[in-house]
Short mmCIF file of C-alpha atoms and ligand atoms in Angstrom, two decimals:
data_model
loop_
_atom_site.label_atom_id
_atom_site.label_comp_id
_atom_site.label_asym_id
_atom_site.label_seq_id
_atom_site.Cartn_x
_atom_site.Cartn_y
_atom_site.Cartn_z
CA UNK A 67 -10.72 -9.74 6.89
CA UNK A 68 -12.10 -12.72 5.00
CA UNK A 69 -10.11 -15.82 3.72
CA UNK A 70 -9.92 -15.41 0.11
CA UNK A 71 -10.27 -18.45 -1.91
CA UNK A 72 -8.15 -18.62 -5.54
CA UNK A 73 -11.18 -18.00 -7.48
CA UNK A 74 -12.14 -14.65 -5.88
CA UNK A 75 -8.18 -13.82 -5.68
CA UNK A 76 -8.16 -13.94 -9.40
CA UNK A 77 -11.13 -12.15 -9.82
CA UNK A 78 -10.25 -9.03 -8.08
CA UNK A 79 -7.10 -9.77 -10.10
CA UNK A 80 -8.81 -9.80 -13.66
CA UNK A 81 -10.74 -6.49 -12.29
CA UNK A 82 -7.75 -4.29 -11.52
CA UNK A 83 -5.78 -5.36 -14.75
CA UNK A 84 -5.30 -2.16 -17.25
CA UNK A 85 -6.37 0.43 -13.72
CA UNK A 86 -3.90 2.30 -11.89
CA UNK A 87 -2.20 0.81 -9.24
CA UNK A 88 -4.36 2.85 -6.47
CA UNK A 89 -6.96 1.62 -8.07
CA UNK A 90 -5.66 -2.01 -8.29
CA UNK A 91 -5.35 -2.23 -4.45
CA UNK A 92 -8.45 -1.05 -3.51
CA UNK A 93 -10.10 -4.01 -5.49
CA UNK A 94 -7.98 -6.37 -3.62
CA UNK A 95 -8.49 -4.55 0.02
CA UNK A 96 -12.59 -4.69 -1.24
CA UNK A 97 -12.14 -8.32 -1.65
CA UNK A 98 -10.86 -8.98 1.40
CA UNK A 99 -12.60 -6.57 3.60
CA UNK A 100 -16.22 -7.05 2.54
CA UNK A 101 -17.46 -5.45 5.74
CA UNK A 102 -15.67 -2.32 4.98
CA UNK A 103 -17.59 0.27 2.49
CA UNK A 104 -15.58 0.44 -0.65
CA UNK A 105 -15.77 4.64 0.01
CA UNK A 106 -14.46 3.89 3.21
CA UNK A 107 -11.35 1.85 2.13
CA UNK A 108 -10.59 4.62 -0.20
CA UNK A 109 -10.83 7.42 2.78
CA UNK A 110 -8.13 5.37 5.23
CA UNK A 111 -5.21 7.53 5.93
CA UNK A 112 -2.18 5.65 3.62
CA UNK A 113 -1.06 4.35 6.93
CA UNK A 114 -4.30 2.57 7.59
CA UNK A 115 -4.60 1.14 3.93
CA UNK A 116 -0.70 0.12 4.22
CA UNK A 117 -1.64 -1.54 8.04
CA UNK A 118 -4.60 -4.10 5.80
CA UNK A 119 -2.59 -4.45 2.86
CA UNK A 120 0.38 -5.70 5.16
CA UNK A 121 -1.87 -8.02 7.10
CA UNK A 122 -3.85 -9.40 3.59
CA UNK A 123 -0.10 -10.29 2.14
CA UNK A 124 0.61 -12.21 5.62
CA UNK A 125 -2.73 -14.16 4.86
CA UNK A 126 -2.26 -14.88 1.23
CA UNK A 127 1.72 -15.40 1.01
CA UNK A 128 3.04 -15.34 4.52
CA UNK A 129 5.18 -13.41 6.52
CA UNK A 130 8.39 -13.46 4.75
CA UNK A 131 9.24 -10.43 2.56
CA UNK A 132 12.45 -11.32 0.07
CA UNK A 133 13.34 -8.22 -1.62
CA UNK A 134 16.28 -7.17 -3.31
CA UNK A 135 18.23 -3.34 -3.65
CA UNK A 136 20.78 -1.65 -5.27
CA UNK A 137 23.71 -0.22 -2.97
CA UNK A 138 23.61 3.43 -4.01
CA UNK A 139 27.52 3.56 -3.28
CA UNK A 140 29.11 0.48 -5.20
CA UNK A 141 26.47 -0.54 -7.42
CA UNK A 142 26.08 -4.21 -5.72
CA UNK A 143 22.69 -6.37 -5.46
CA UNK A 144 21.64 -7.41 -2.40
CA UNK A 145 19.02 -9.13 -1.00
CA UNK A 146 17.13 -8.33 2.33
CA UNK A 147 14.54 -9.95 4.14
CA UNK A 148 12.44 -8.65 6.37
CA UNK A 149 8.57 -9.48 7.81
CA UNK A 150 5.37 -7.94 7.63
CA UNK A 151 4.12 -8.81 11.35
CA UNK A 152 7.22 -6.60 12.60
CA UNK A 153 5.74 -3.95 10.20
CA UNK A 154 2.37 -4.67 11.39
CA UNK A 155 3.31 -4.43 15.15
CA UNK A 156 4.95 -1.26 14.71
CA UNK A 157 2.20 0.57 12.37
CA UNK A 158 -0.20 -0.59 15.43
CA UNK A 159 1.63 0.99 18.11
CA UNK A 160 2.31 3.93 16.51
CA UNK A 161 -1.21 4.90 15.06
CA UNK A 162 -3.34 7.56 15.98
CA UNK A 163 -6.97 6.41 14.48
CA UNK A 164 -8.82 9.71 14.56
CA UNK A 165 -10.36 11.18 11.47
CA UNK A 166 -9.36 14.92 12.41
CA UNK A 167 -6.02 16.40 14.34
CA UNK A 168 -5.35 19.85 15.65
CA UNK A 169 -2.24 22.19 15.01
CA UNK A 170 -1.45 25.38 16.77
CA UNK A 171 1.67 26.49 15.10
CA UNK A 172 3.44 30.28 15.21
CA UNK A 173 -0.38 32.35 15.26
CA UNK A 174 -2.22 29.66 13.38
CA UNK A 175 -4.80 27.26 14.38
CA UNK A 176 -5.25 24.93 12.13
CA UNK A 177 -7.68 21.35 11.75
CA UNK A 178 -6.82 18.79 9.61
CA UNK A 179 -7.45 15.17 8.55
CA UNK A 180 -4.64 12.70 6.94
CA UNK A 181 -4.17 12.02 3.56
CA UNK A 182 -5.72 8.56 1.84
CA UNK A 183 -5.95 7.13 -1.61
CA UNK A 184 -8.75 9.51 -2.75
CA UNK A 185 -6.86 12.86 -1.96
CA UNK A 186 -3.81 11.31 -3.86
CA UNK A 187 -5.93 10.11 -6.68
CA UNK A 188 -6.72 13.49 -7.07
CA UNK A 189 -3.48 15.09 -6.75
CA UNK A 190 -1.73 12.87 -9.53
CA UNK A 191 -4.78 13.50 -11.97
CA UNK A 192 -5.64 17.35 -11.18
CA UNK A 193 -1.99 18.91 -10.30
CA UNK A 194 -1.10 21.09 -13.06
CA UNK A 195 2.08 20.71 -12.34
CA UNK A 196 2.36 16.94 -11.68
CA UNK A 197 6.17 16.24 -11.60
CA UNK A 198 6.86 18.97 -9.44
CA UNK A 199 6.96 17.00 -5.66
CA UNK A 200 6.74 19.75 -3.40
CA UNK A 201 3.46 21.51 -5.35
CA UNK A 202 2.18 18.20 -5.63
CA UNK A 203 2.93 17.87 -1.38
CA UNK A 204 1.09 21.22 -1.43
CA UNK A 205 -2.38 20.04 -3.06
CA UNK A 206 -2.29 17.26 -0.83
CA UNK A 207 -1.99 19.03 2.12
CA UNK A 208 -4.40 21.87 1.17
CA UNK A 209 -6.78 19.07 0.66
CA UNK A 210 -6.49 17.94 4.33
CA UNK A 211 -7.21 21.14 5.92
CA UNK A 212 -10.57 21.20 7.18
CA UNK A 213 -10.28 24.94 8.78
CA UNK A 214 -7.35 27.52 9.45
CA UNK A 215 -7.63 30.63 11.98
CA UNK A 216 -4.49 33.11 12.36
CA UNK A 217 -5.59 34.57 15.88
CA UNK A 218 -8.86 34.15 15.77
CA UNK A 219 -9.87 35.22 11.90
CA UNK A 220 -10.27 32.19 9.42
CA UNK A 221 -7.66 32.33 6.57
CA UNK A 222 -7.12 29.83 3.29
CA UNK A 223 -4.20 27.66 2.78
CA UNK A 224 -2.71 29.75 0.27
CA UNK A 225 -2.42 32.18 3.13
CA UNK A 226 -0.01 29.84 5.30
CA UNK A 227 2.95 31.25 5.78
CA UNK A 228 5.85 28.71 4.51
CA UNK A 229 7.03 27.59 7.90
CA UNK A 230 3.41 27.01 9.04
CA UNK A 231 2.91 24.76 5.73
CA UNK A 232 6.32 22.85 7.09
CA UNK A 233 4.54 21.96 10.87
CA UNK A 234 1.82 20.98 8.91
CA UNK A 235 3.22 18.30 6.49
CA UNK A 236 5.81 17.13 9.81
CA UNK A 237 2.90 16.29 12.04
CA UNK A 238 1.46 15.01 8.84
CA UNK A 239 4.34 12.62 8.09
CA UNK A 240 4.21 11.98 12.20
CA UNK A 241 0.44 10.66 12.82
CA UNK A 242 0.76 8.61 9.36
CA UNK A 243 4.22 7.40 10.08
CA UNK A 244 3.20 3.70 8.99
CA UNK A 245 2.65 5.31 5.54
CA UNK A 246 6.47 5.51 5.00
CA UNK A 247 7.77 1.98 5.61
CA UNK A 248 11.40 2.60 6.22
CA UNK A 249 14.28 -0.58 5.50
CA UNK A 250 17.68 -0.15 6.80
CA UNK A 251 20.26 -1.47 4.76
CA UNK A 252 23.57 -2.70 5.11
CA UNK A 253 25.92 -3.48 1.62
CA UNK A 254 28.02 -6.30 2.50
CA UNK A 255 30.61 -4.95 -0.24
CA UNK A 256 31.35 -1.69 0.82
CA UNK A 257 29.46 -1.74 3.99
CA UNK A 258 27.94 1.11 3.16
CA UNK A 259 24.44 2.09 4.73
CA UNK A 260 21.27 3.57 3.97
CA UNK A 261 17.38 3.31 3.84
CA UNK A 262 15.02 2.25 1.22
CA UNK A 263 11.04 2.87 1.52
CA UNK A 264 9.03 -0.05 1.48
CA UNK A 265 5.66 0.19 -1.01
CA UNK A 266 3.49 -2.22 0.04
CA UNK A 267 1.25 -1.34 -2.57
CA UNK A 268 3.37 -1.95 -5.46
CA UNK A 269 4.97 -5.02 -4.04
CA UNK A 270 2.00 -6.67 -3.03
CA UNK A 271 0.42 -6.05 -6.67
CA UNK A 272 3.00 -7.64 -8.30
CA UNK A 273 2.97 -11.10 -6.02
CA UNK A 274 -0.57 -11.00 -7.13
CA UNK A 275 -0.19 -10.74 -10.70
CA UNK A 276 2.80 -13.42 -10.53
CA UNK A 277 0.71 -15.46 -8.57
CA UNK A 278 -1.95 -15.15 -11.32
CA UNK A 279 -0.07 -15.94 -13.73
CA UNK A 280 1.13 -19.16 -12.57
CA UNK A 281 -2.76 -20.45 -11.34
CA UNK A 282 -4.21 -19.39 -14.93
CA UNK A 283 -1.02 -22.02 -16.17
CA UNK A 284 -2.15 -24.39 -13.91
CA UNK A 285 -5.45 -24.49 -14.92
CA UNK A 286 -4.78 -24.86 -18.13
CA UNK A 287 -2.41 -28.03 -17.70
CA UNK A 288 -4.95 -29.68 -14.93
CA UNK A 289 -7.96 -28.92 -17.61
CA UNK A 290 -6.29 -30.21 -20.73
CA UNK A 291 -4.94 -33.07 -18.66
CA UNK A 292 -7.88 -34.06 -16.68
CA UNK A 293 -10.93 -32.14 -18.65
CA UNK A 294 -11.76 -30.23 -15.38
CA UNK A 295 -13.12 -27.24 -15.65
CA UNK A 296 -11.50 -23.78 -13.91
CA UNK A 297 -14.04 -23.90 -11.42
CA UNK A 298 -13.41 -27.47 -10.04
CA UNK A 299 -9.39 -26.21 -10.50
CA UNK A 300 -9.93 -23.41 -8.39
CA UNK A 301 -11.55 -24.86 -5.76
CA UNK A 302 -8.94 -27.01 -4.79
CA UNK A 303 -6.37 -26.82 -2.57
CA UNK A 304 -3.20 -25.54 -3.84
CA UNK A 305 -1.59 -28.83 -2.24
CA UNK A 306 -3.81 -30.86 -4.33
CA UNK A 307 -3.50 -28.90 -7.43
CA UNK A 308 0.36 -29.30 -7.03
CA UNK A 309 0.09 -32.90 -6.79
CA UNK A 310 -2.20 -33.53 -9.39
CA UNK A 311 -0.04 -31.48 -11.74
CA UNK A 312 3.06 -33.65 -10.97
CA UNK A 313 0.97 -36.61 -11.89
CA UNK A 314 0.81 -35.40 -15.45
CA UNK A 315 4.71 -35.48 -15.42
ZN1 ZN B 162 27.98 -1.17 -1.55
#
């Protein structure tokens, strides 16, 4: 990963305004990951993508996640904290990096690959059916077999028996387990407990866009103030920006 300056920060910004939010992150992970193929960022498994977003969101606002949720029982807001190097650890222990997996379940032989941003790309603009999660779930993981065999004799997804099609998605949700970033949380109110999921993706987008909105303020106080221009803005340290924008009171 590189160190991105403001400039190119709000550049892959500006690109990923009015695009869908897979989109959006990809433009940021291509920013910051020049040395990865843009086609290959967009074929990690979720887990993967989730592992660089996690550790570009360390580099450009630190460790500290502040979040807030709602306690499903009493209603209450509460805050948690948590941090993305203990997310980061844990997605690196527990990942299998291998582009295809093998299943033998019941009389079935199956090979697959994980899911990543292009299969779901595809399932939320092709499904027919696109609010119903378990067809949707079914797309995705018909895209990710690469071959099926009951005893011998190859067979198409459609001809998975249901429980097969379970096995599948399990070991699915198993090798990718960093895609589902799981928060435990306790309501100091009612003491109630439960588990949120953690979207990366979403959360980091919107740092970025409040981040953008403040520098593009800045700017334009330090250039009407000082006649600078954006560029000469940008390249300075946010330190110095801070400074100089106290000095205009
Ligand atoms: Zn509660």
């Amino acid at each position: 990963m590189k160190a991105l300056g403001s400039g190119e920060l709000l550049n892959a910004w500006e690109q990923g305004l009015n695009k869908p939010l897979l989109t959006r992150i990809l433009i940021l992970l291509a920013a910051a990951y020049p040395e990865i193929q843009a086609d290959a960022l967009a074929k990690l498994s979720i887990g993967q993508r989730d592992l660089r977003l996690l550790q570009l969101r360390t580099h450009l606002f630190g460790q500290r996640l502040l979040n807030t949720a709602v306690c499903p029982q009493c209603g209450e807001r509460i805050e948690w904290e948590s941090n993305t190097r203990d997310f980061i650890r844990e997605t690196e222990e527990n990942s299998t990096i291998a582009d295809e997996f093998n299943l033998n379940a019941d009389n079935y032989a199956l090979r697959f690959r994980l899911p990543n941003s292009l299969d779901i790309t595809t399932v939320i603009n092709t499904s027919p059916d696109n609010h119903n999660a378990e067809k949707m779930q079914q797309h995705l993981l018909s895209r990710c077999l690469l071959n099926a065999e009951q005893s011998g004799k190859s067979c198409d997804f459609d001809q998975l028996p249901d429980s097969v099609i379970r096995k599948l998605s399990q070991q699915v949700e198993q090798l990718d387990s960093c895609a589902d970033i799981r928060i435990l949380l306790n309501c100091s109110e009612c003491s109630h407990s439960w588990t949120v999921l953690f979207d990366i993706a979403g959360f980091l987008w919107t740092e970025v866009n409040e981040w953008a909105q403040q520098i593009l303020q800045t700017v334009y106080k330090l250039a009407s103030g000082y006649g600078w221009s954006e560029q000469e803005i940008l390249r300075l340290s946010p330190v110095r920006r801070q400074l100089y924008l106290g000095m205009l009171g």
